[in-house]
Amino acid sequence: MKTILTGIRPTGNLHLGHYYGAVKNWVELQDKYNTFIEIADVQALTDNFDNPDKVRKNVRELVIDLLSAGIDPSKSTIFIQSMIPEIAELTIYFSNLVTVSRLQRNPTIKTEIKQKKELFGNTGESVTYGFLGYPVSQAADITLFGGEVIPVGEDQLPLIEQTREIVRKFNSIYGETFTEPEPLLSNITRLKGLDGNEKMGKSLGNAINLNDTFEEIRKKVMGAVTDPDKIKKDDPANPNICMVYYYHKLVSDNNLNTIHDECENGTRGCVSCKKELIDNMVNFLKPMQEKRKYYEEHPEIVDKILIEGTKKAREKAIATMEIIRNKMKIDYFE
Ligand code: TRP
């Protein structure tokens, strides 16, 4: 069985974009791969070092979201990044193998630095050493656990490429040690927000969270963007530019053709169409929310999953680190 390593930052609850873009895929893959899922709290801290409470709280929230969405701890090893000090150790050795300018040219980092400058001004102060180095730390995440296949969203491709470069460099200097990881994209790489925005996010208010209540779902769906040329209830419209239809396609597969045709023929009003979407969305999320409730009521089970997963991951990390120290000739007292 090949090994999958993937990671996710604990900065908030999962929304449908995370689900369709990544987690659904992980749930399918965990049957066929030796799967490691890292709760990337150290990486989350690169952006949230001044808000440790937020990261701490979201570790547990994220694990509950993952379990509710179908990640099975008997198939996937879920672990906490900060509890594996070998990742920090390997990050230091890897940091010699990448130049500062290469990191600054990494498309993902470049975009994120641009966003930071827009937020904090062009002082350069906003970009910390730790932030610039997170792709190096991510390379350590991947290689320490023998990650061969990395199922991620499109935005992560430059980070996987960065890892491949570091691996090549390491192997050429210290001898063949790691295999170059391959990215694996899911069918839906990026879900649009209910407002039609390409980016979905909590702060934009255009995302449905897996743990949203009926009222939250109702509010968000009622505000979704529809065909702007449809003025009256019985005007014919184009479902292909309507965000309500876009979401029907995800959660309403039983009568999708009817929805499409009625919209085009003008026999379907937007309000009733939205109401139908709300119902279908609620039904779609129901099994996940029931599971969430179970884990919320049994925090000791969540703890146990995290403790056991982290222990297993640590064993693997320690074993890999021994090989690395030997290759790098820093295995002094063995
Ligand atoms: N950078 C990823 C994100 O922001 C999270 C992550 C951390 C990751 N370590 C990883 C993804 C290792 C894949 C492999 O979503």
mmCIF file of C-alpha atoms and ligand atoms in Angstrom:
data_model
loop_
_atom_site.group_PDB
_atom_site.id
_atom_site.type_symbol
_atom_site.label_atom_id
_atom_site.label_comp_id
_atom_site.label_asym_id
_atom_site.label_seq_id
_atom_site.Cartn_x
_atom_site.Cartn_y
_atom_site.Cartn_z
ATOM 1 C CA MET A 1 0.000 0.000 0.000
ATOM 2 C CA LYS A 2 1.290 3.443 -0.866
ATOM 3 C CA THR A 3 1.386 6.147 1.798
ATOM 4 C CA ILE A 4 -0.742 9.260 1.743
ATOM 5 C CA LEU A 5 0.194 12.253 3.804
ATOM 6 C CA THR A 6 -2.023 15.264 3.891
ATOM 7 C CA GLY A 7 -2.484 18.147 6.269
ATOM 8 C CA ILE A 8 -4.977 20.761 7.245
ATOM 9 C CA ARG A 9 -4.708 23.886 9.367
ATOM 10 C CA PRO A 10 -6.864 24.123 12.486
ATOM 11 C CA THR A 11 -8.169 27.653 12.016
ATOM 12 C CA GLY A 12 -11.927 27.151 11.781
ATOM 13 C CA ASN A 13 -14.696 24.689 11.075
ATOM 14 C CA LEU A 14 -14.771 22.853 7.772
ATOM 15 C CA HIS A 15 -17.088 24.151 5.074
ATOM 16 C CA LEU A 16 -18.432 22.529 1.929
ATOM 17 C CA GLY A 17 -15.426 23.802 -0.021
ATOM 18 C CA HIS A 18 -13.102 21.789 2.215
ATOM 19 C CA TYR A 19 -15.422 18.820 1.989
ATOM 20 C CA TYR A 20 -15.732 18.656 -1.799
ATOM 21 C CA GLY A 21 -12.232 19.956 -2.487
ATOM 22 C CA ALA A 22 -10.367 17.636 -0.144
ATOM 23 C CA VAL A 23 -11.987 15.689 2.674
ATOM 24 C CA LYS A 24 -14.470 13.679 0.553
ATOM 25 C CA ASN A 25 -11.508 12.506 -1.471
ATOM 26 C CA TRP A 26 -9.562 11.521 1.649
ATOM 27 C CA VAL A 27 -12.514 9.461 2.849
ATOM 28 C CA GLU A 28 -12.464 7.470 -0.398
ATOM 29 C CA LEU A 29 -8.684 7.134 -0.459
ATOM 30 C CA GLN A 30 -8.275 5.886 3.108
ATOM 31 C CA ASP A 31 -9.414 2.408 1.982
ATOM 32 C CA LYS A 32 -6.657 2.134 -0.580
ATOM 33 C CA TYR A 33 -3.736 3.895 1.048
ATOM 34 C CA ASN A 34 -1.832 3.927 4.286
ATOM 35 C CA THR A 35 -3.168 7.358 5.274
ATOM 36 C CA PHE A 36 -1.723 10.012 7.583
ATOM 37 C CA ILE A 37 -3.699 13.194 8.264
ATOM 38 C CA GLU A 38 -1.808 15.947 10.000
ATOM 39 C CA ILE A 39 -3.543 18.601 12.059
ATOM 40 C CA ALA A 40 -1.116 21.364 11.099
ATOM 41 C CA ASP A 41 -1.168 23.492 14.237
ATOM 42 C CA VAL A 42 2.459 24.604 13.852
ATOM 43 C CA GLN A 43 1.683 25.821 10.348
ATOM 44 C CA ALA A 44 -1.497 27.526 11.576
ATOM 45 C CA LEU A 45 0.626 29.368 14.145
ATOM 46 C CA THR A 46 2.799 30.904 11.409
ATOM 47 C CA ASP A 47 -0.212 33.112 10.680
ATOM 48 C CA ASN A 48 -1.795 33.029 14.125
ATOM 49 C CA PHE A 49 1.152 33.099 16.545
ATOM 50 C CA ASP A 50 -0.573 35.917 18.434
ATOM 51 C CA ASN A 51 -3.764 33.920 18.822
ATOM 52 C CA PRO A 52 -2.909 30.569 20.415
ATOM 53 C CA ASP A 53 -6.412 30.121 21.841
ATOM 54 C CA LYS A 54 -7.878 30.091 18.351
ATOM 55 C CA VAL A 55 -5.514 27.365 17.151
ATOM 56 C CA ARG A 56 -5.923 25.300 20.306
ATOM 57 C CA LYS A 57 -9.712 25.354 20.159
ATOM 58 C CA ASN A 58 -9.814 24.498 16.485
ATOM 59 C CA VAL A 59 -7.645 21.383 16.758
ATOM 60 C CA ARG A 60 -10.479 19.552 18.466
ATOM 61 C CA GLU A 61 -13.151 21.151 16.270
ATOM 62 C CA LEU A 62 -11.283 20.079 13.161
ATOM 63 C CA VAL A 63 -10.835 16.506 14.322
ATOM 64 C CA ILE A 64 -14.548 16.273 15.102
ATOM 65 C CA ASP A 65 -15.335 17.684 11.638
ATOM 66 C CA LEU A 66 -13.046 15.127 9.993
ATOM 67 C CA LEU A 67 -14.501 12.192 11.921
ATOM 68 C CA SER A 68 -18.039 13.374 11.186
ATOM 69 C CA ALA A 69 -17.250 13.671 7.485
ATOM 70 C CA GLY A 70 -16.175 10.039 7.349
ATOM 71 C CA ILE A 71 -12.496 9.877 8.245
ATOM 72 C CA ASP A 72 -12.149 6.536 10.004
ATOM 73 C CA PRO A 73 -9.444 6.428 12.678
ATOM 74 C CA SER A 74 -8.988 2.691 12.120
ATOM 75 C CA LYS A 75 -7.908 3.465 8.557
ATOM 76 C CA SER A 76 -6.369 6.948 8.857
ATOM 77 C CA THR A 77 -3.756 8.074 11.358
ATOM 78 C CA ILE A 78 -4.756 11.523 12.620
ATOM 79 C CA PHE A 79 -1.992 13.357 14.489
ATOM 80 C CA ILE A 80 -1.042 16.762 15.870
ATOM 81 C CA GLN A 81 1.940 18.397 14.180
ATOM 82 C CA SER A 82 3.373 20.142 17.245
ATOM 83 C CA MET A 83 3.541 16.842 19.136
ATOM 84 C CA ILE A 84 6.111 15.499 16.657
ATOM 85 C CA PRO A 85 9.326 17.435 17.417
ATOM 86 C CA GLU A 86 11.137 15.544 14.623
ATOM 87 C CA ILE A 87 9.226 17.701 12.122
ATOM 88 C CA ALA A 88 10.833 20.824 13.587
ATOM 89 C CA GLU A 89 14.213 19.117 13.552
ATOM 90 C CA LEU A 90 13.992 18.082 9.911
ATOM 91 C CA THR A 91 12.727 21.555 8.971
ATOM 92 C CA ILE A 92 16.038 22.986 10.167
ATOM 93 C CA TYR A 93 18.092 20.609 8.005
ATOM 94 C CA PHE A 94 15.832 21.172 4.991
ATOM 95 C CA SER A 95 16.102 24.948 5.398
ATOM 96 C CA ASN A 96 19.700 24.753 4.161
ATOM 97 C CA LEU A 97 18.496 23.271 0.896
ATOM 98 C CA VAL A 98 16.293 26.121 -0.293
ATOM 99 C CA THR A 99 17.116 29.747 -1.009
ATOM 100 C CA VAL A 100 15.160 32.686 0.342
ATOM 101 C CA SER A 101 14.520 33.965 -3.170
ATOM 102 C CA ARG A 102 13.135 30.579 -4.260
ATOM 103 C CA LEU A 103 10.635 30.731 -1.398
ATOM 104 C CA GLN A 104 9.688 34.278 -2.311
ATOM 105 C CA ARG A 105 9.053 33.135 -5.887
ATOM 106 C CA ASN A 106 6.818 30.233 -4.817
ATOM 107 C CA PRO A 107 3.423 31.176 -6.342
ATOM 108 C CA THR A 108 1.433 30.270 -3.218
ATOM 109 C CA ILE A 109 3.776 32.248 -0.952
ATOM 110 C CA LYS A 110 3.884 35.118 -3.426
ATOM 111 C CA THR A 111 0.084 35.433 -3.368
ATOM 112 C CA GLU A 112 -0.017 35.206 0.414
ATOM 113 C CA ILE A 113 2.707 37.851 0.832
ATOM 114 C CA LYS A 114 0.789 40.129 -1.519
ATOM 115 C CA GLN A 115 -2.350 39.654 0.607
ATOM 116 C CA LYS A 116 -0.378 40.423 3.768
ATOM 117 C CA LYS A 117 1.020 43.601 2.263
ATOM 118 C CA GLU A 118 -2.465 44.715 1.312
ATOM 119 C CA LEU A 119 -3.508 44.158 4.929
ATOM 120 C CA PHE A 120 -0.486 45.575 6.762
ATOM 121 C CA GLY A 121 1.091 47.970 4.266
ATOM 122 C CA ASN A 122 4.249 47.601 2.274
ATOM 123 C CA THR A 123 6.680 47.566 5.202
ATOM 124 C CA GLY A 124 7.858 43.975 4.895
ATOM 125 C CA GLU A 125 7.237 43.688 8.648
ATOM 126 C CA SER A 126 4.294 41.413 8.107
ATOM 127 C CA VAL A 127 6.369 38.634 6.554
ATOM 128 C CA THR A 128 8.089 36.683 9.302
ATOM 129 C CA TYR A 129 10.924 34.211 8.919
ATOM 130 C CA GLY A 130 8.539 31.513 10.126
ATOM 131 C CA PHE A 131 5.916 32.359 7.550
ATOM 132 C CA LEU A 132 8.378 32.376 4.664
ATOM 133 C CA GLY A 133 9.652 29.004 5.846
ATOM 134 C CA TYR A 134 6.378 27.155 6.100
ATOM 135 C CA PRO A 135 6.839 25.389 2.744
ATOM 136 C CA VAL A 136 10.084 23.960 4.147
ATOM 137 C CA SER A 137 8.257 22.736 7.210
ATOM 138 C CA GLN A 138 5.585 21.258 4.935
ATOM 139 C CA ALA A 139 8.312 19.353 3.066
ATOM 140 C CA ALA A 140 9.333 17.890 6.435
ATOM 141 C CA ASP A 141 5.679 16.961 7.146
ATOM 142 C CA ILE A 142 5.500 15.023 3.917
ATOM 143 C CA THR A 143 8.845 13.249 3.876
ATOM 144 C CA LEU A 144 9.090 12.282 7.532
ATOM 145 C CA PHE A 145 6.063 9.999 7.192
ATOM 146 C CA GLY A 146 7.076 8.647 3.793
ATOM 147 C CA GLY A 147 4.276 10.521 2.014
ATOM 148 C CA GLU A 148 4.159 9.359 -1.620
ATOM 149 C CA VAL A 149 0.758 10.663 -2.671
ATOM 150 C CA ILE A 150 -0.448 14.057 -1.455
ATOM 151 C CA PRO A 151 -4.169 14.713 -2.009
ATOM 152 C CA VAL A 152 -4.581 18.481 -1.873
ATOM 153 C CA GLY A 153 -6.387 21.414 -3.421
ATOM 154 C CA GLU A 154 -5.016 23.259 -6.434
ATOM 155 C CA ASP A 155 -3.545 26.078 -4.325
ATOM 156 C CA GLN A 156 -1.158 23.573 -2.741
ATOM 157 C CA LEU A 157 0.537 22.426 -5.971
ATOM 158 C CA PRO A 158 3.460 24.888 -5.678
ATOM 159 C CA LEU A 159 4.090 23.595 -2.158
ATOM 160 C CA ILE A 160 4.303 20.012 -3.362
ATOM 161 C CA GLU A 161 6.675 21.134 -6.118
ATOM 162 C CA GLN A 162 8.804 22.842 -3.464
ATOM 163 C CA THR A 163 8.941 19.571 -1.536
ATOM 164 C CA ARG A 164 10.004 17.683 -4.655
ATOM 165 C CA GLU A 165 12.878 20.124 -5.169
ATOM 166 C CA ILE A 166 14.034 19.777 -1.573
ATOM 167 C CA VAL A 167 13.869 15.986 -1.863
ATOM 168 C CA ARG A 168 15.974 16.017 -5.041
ATOM 169 C CA LYS A 169 18.532 18.272 -3.428
ATOM 170 C CA PHE A 170 18.675 16.178 -0.256
ATOM 171 C CA ASN A 171 19.087 12.941 -2.218
ATOM 172 C CA SER A 172 21.819 14.410 -4.410
ATOM 173 C CA ILE A 173 23.890 15.634 -1.458
ATOM 174 C CA TYR A 174 23.333 13.000 1.229
ATOM 175 C CA GLY A 175 22.426 9.995 -0.916
ATOM 176 C CA GLU A 176 19.118 8.474 -2.047
ATOM 177 C CA THR A 177 16.772 8.785 0.953
ATOM 178 C CA PHE A 178 13.310 10.068 0.015
ATOM 179 C CA THR A 179 10.922 9.474 -2.892
ATOM 180 C CA GLU A 180 9.497 12.537 -4.608
ATOM 181 C CA PRO A 181 5.840 12.928 -3.592
ATOM 182 C CA GLU A 182 3.083 13.188 -6.217
ATOM 183 C CA PRO A 183 0.119 15.531 -5.801
ATOM 184 C CA LEU A 184 -3.384 14.127 -6.277
ATOM 185 C CA LEU A 185 -6.197 16.554 -7.119
ATOM 186 C CA SER A 186 -9.854 15.798 -6.434
ATOM 187 C CA ASN A 187 -12.476 16.234 -9.181
ATOM 188 C CA ILE A 188 -13.763 19.429 -7.670
ATOM 189 C CA THR A 189 -10.689 21.429 -6.825
ATOM 190 C CA ARG A 190 -12.385 24.651 -5.880
ATOM 191 C CA LEU A 191 -15.988 25.271 -4.951
ATOM 192 C CA LYS A 192 -17.459 28.722 -5.594
ATOM 193 C CA GLY A 193 -19.146 30.620 -2.784
ATOM 194 C CA LEU A 194 -22.918 31.137 -2.653
ATOM 195 C CA ASP A 195 -22.276 34.685 -3.872
ATOM 196 C CA GLY A 196 -20.506 33.385 -6.981
ATOM 197 C CA ASN A 197 -17.098 34.392 -5.637
ATOM 198 C CA GLU A 198 -14.302 32.043 -6.757
ATOM 199 C CA LYS A 199 -13.029 32.024 -3.209
ATOM 200 C CA MET A 200 -15.065 30.625 -0.367
ATOM 201 C CA GLY A 201 -14.430 31.621 3.191
ATOM 202 C CA LYS A 202 -15.780 32.276 6.612
ATOM 203 C CA SER A 203 -14.981 35.992 6.488
ATOM 204 C CA LEU A 204 -16.783 36.304 3.145
ATOM 205 C CA GLY A 205 -19.966 34.778 4.602
ATOM 206 C CA ASN A 206 -20.465 32.764 1.423
ATOM 207 C CA ALA A 207 -19.692 29.281 2.740
ATOM 208 C CA ILE A 208 -21.864 26.593 4.315
ATOM 209 C CA ASN A 209 -20.085 24.979 7.248
ATOM 210 C CA LEU A 210 -20.567 21.281 7.898
ATOM 211 C CA ASN A 211 -21.902 22.169 11.356
ATOM 212 C CA ASP A 212 -24.185 25.058 10.317
ATOM 213 C CA THR A 213 -27.635 25.135 11.896
ATOM 214 C CA PHE A 214 -30.840 25.220 9.860
ATOM 215 C CA GLU A 215 -31.113 28.957 10.462
ATOM 216 C CA GLU A 216 -27.555 29.642 9.287
ATOM 217 C CA ILE A 217 -28.092 27.557 6.169
ATOM 218 C CA ARG A 218 -31.409 29.269 5.502
ATOM 219 C CA LYS A 219 -29.897 32.749 5.751
ATOM 220 C CA LYS A 220 -26.973 31.961 3.501
ATOM 221 C CA VAL A 221 -28.998 30.160 0.819
ATOM 222 C CA MET A 222 -31.707 32.851 0.754
ATOM 223 C CA GLY A 223 -28.933 35.365 0.004
ATOM 224 C CA ALA A 224 -27.400 33.283 -2.817
ATOM 225 C CA VAL A 225 -26.846 34.881 -6.216
ATOM 226 C CA THR A 226 -29.237 33.837 -9.024
ATOM 227 C CA ASP A 227 -29.552 34.780 -12.726
ATOM 228 C CA PRO A 228 -29.620 38.617 -12.573
ATOM 229 C CA ASP A 229 -31.848 38.819 -15.669
ATOM 230 C CA LYS A 230 -34.643 36.933 -13.963
ATOM 231 C CA ILE A 231 -36.891 39.638 -12.512
ATOM 232 C CA LYS A 232 -40.273 37.987 -12.085
ATOM 233 C CA LYS A 233 -41.054 34.630 -10.573
ATOM 234 C CA ASP A 234 -42.052 33.089 -13.916
ATOM 235 C CA ASP A 235 -39.324 34.574 -16.109
ATOM 236 C CA PRO A 236 -37.277 31.878 -17.823
ATOM 237 C CA ALA A 237 -33.695 31.870 -16.533
ATOM 238 C CA ASN A 238 -30.287 30.323 -17.069
ATOM 239 C CA PRO A 239 -29.531 27.781 -14.323
ATOM 240 C CA ASN A 240 -25.909 27.583 -15.405
ATOM 241 C CA ILE A 241 -25.135 31.026 -14.034
ATOM 242 C CA CYS A 242 -27.185 30.545 -10.869
ATOM 243 C CA MET A 243 -25.447 29.675 -7.604
ATOM 244 C CA VAL A 244 -28.577 27.966 -6.286
ATOM 245 C CA TYR A 245 -28.491 25.514 -9.185
ATOM 246 C CA TYR A 246 -24.722 25.155 -8.725
ATOM 247 C CA TYR A 247 -25.361 23.929 -5.180
ATOM 248 C CA HIS A 248 -28.363 21.820 -6.215
ATOM 249 C CA LYS A 249 -25.887 19.940 -8.402
ATOM 250 C CA LEU A 250 -23.973 18.959 -5.268
ATOM 251 C CA VAL A 251 -26.774 17.918 -2.955
ATOM 252 C CA SER A 252 -29.939 17.351 -5.025
ATOM 253 C CA ASP A 253 -29.060 14.603 -7.493
ATOM 254 C CA ASN A 254 -32.503 12.933 -7.405
ATOM 255 C CA ASN A 255 -34.361 15.633 -9.339
ATOM 256 C CA LEU A 256 -31.623 17.701 -10.908
ATOM 257 C CA ASN A 257 -33.048 17.529 -14.446
ATOM 258 C CA THR A 258 -36.437 18.765 -13.265
ATOM 259 C CA ILE A 259 -34.841 21.708 -11.450
ATOM 260 C CA HIS A 260 -32.820 22.579 -14.540
ATOM 261 C CA ASP A 261 -35.771 22.384 -16.965
ATOM 262 C CA GLU A 262 -38.243 24.212 -14.747
ATOM 263 C CA CYS A 263 -35.741 27.032 -14.277
ATOM 264 C CA GLU A 264 -35.183 27.319 -18.034
ATOM 265 C CA ASN A 265 -38.921 27.200 -18.750
ATOM 266 C CA GLY A 266 -39.800 29.787 -16.129
ATOM 267 C CA THR A 267 -41.984 27.412 -14.115
ATOM 268 C CA ARG A 268 -39.765 27.573 -11.023
ATOM 269 C CA GLY A 269 -39.534 30.612 -8.796
ATOM 270 C CA CYS A 270 -36.224 31.388 -7.119
ATOM 271 C CA VAL A 271 -37.698 31.470 -3.632
ATOM 272 C CA SER A 272 -39.165 27.977 -3.801
ATOM 273 C CA CYS A 273 -36.013 26.759 -5.544
ATOM 274 C CA LYS A 274 -33.946 28.103 -2.648
ATOM 275 C CA LYS A 275 -36.267 26.514 -0.103
ATOM 276 C CA GLU A 276 -35.833 23.176 -1.797
ATOM 277 C CA LEU A 277 -32.059 23.629 -1.697
ATOM 278 C CA ILE A 278 -32.183 24.443 2.021
ATOM 279 C CA ASP A 279 -34.088 21.195 2.694
ATOM 280 C CA ASN A 280 -31.718 19.123 0.599
ATOM 281 C CA MET A 281 -28.686 20.742 2.160
ATOM 282 C CA VAL A 282 -29.994 20.078 5.662
ATOM 283 C CA ASN A 283 -30.649 16.433 4.746
ATOM 284 C CA PHE A 284 -27.238 16.109 3.182
ATOM 285 C CA LEU A 285 -25.506 17.418 6.313
ATOM 286 C CA LYS A 286 -27.716 15.540 8.767
ATOM 287 C CA PRO A 287 -25.683 12.318 9.075
ATOM 288 C CA MET A 288 -22.495 14.341 9.596
ATOM 289 C CA GLN A 289 -24.152 16.501 12.223
ATOM 290 C CA GLU A 290 -25.446 13.447 14.073
ATOM 291 C CA LYS A 291 -21.934 12.049 14.180
ATOM 292 C CA ARG A 292 -20.634 15.422 15.346
ATOM 293 C CA LYS A 293 -23.105 15.380 18.207
ATOM 294 C CA TYR A 294 -21.878 11.937 19.245
ATOM 295 C CA TYR A 295 -18.240 13.083 19.360
ATOM 296 C CA GLU A 296 -19.131 16.305 21.169
ATOM 297 C CA GLU A 297 -20.772 14.187 23.836
ATOM 298 C CA HIS A 298 -17.769 11.820 23.997
ATOM 299 C CA PRO A 299 -14.672 14.023 24.128
ATOM 300 C CA GLU A 300 -12.705 11.137 25.644
ATOM 301 C CA ILE A 301 -13.079 9.205 22.370
ATOM 302 C CA VAL A 302 -11.706 12.153 20.395
ATOM 303 C CA ASP A 303 -8.778 12.376 22.809
ATOM 304 C CA LYS A 304 -8.034 8.705 22.463
ATOM 305 C CA ILE A 305 -8.033 8.911 18.661
ATOM 306 C CA LEU A 306 -5.609 11.844 18.766
ATOM 307 C CA ILE A 307 -3.314 10.289 21.354
ATOM 308 C CA GLU A 308 -3.095 6.967 19.497
ATOM 309 C CA GLY A 309 -2.706 8.597 16.078
ATOM 310 C CA THR A 310 0.018 10.908 17.330
ATOM 311 C CA LYS A 311 1.842 8.010 18.993
ATOM 312 C CA LYS A 312 1.821 5.985 15.777
ATOM 313 C CA ALA A 313 2.951 8.964 13.686
ATOM 314 C CA ARG A 314 5.731 9.749 16.152
ATOM 315 C CA GLU A 315 7.100 6.203 15.898
ATOM 316 C CA LYS A 316 7.320 6.571 12.139
ATOM 317 C CA ALA A 317 8.942 10.016 12.468
ATOM 318 C CA ILE A 318 11.564 8.751 14.918
ATOM 319 C CA ALA A 319 12.465 5.852 12.626
ATOM 320 C CA THR A 320 12.815 8.123 9.584
ATOM 321 C CA MET A 321 14.848 10.645 11.555
ATOM 322 C CA GLU A 322 17.356 7.951 12.459
ATOM 323 C CA ILE A 323 17.974 7.248 8.787
ATOM 324 C CA ILE A 324 18.291 10.980 8.078
ATOM 325 C CA ARG A 325 20.831 11.574 10.858
ATOM 326 C CA ASN A 326 22.871 8.683 9.570
ATOM 327 C CA LYS A 327 22.849 10.037 5.996
ATOM 328 C CA MET A 328 23.790 13.490 7.226
ATOM 329 C CA LYS A 329 26.584 12.108 9.416
ATOM 330 C CA ILE A 330 25.152 13.589 12.594
ATOM 331 C CA ASP A 331 24.514 10.272 14.337
ATOM 332 C CA TYR A 332 27.291 10.705 16.884
ATOM 333 C CA PHE A 333 26.692 8.322 19.733
ATOM 334 C CA GLU A 334 24.956 5.352 18.128
HETATM 335 N N1 TRP B 1 -0.697 23.902 3.660
HETATM 336 C C1 TRP B 1 -1.852 23.076 3.841
HETATM 337 C C2 TRP B 1 -3.085 24.005 3.842
HETATM 338 O O1 TRP B 1 -2.974 25.168 4.113
HETATM 339 C C3 TRP B 1 -1.837 22.265 5.091
HETATM 340 C C4 TRP B 1 -0.711 21.282 5.180
HETATM 341 C C5 TRP B 1 0.252 21.242 6.170
HETATM 342 C C6 TRP B 1 -0.410 20.201 4.287
HETATM 343 N N2 TRP B 1 1.099 20.229 5.945
HETATM 344 C C7 TRP B 1 0.735 19.563 4.821
HETATM 345 C C8 TRP B 1 -1.010 19.714 3.113
HETATM 346 C C9 TRP B 1 1.305 18.469 4.172
HETATM 347 C C10 TRP B 1 -0.427 18.618 2.485
HETATM 348 C C11 TRP B 1 0.721 18.009 2.999
HETATM 349 O O2 TRP B 1 -4.168 23.528 3.623
#
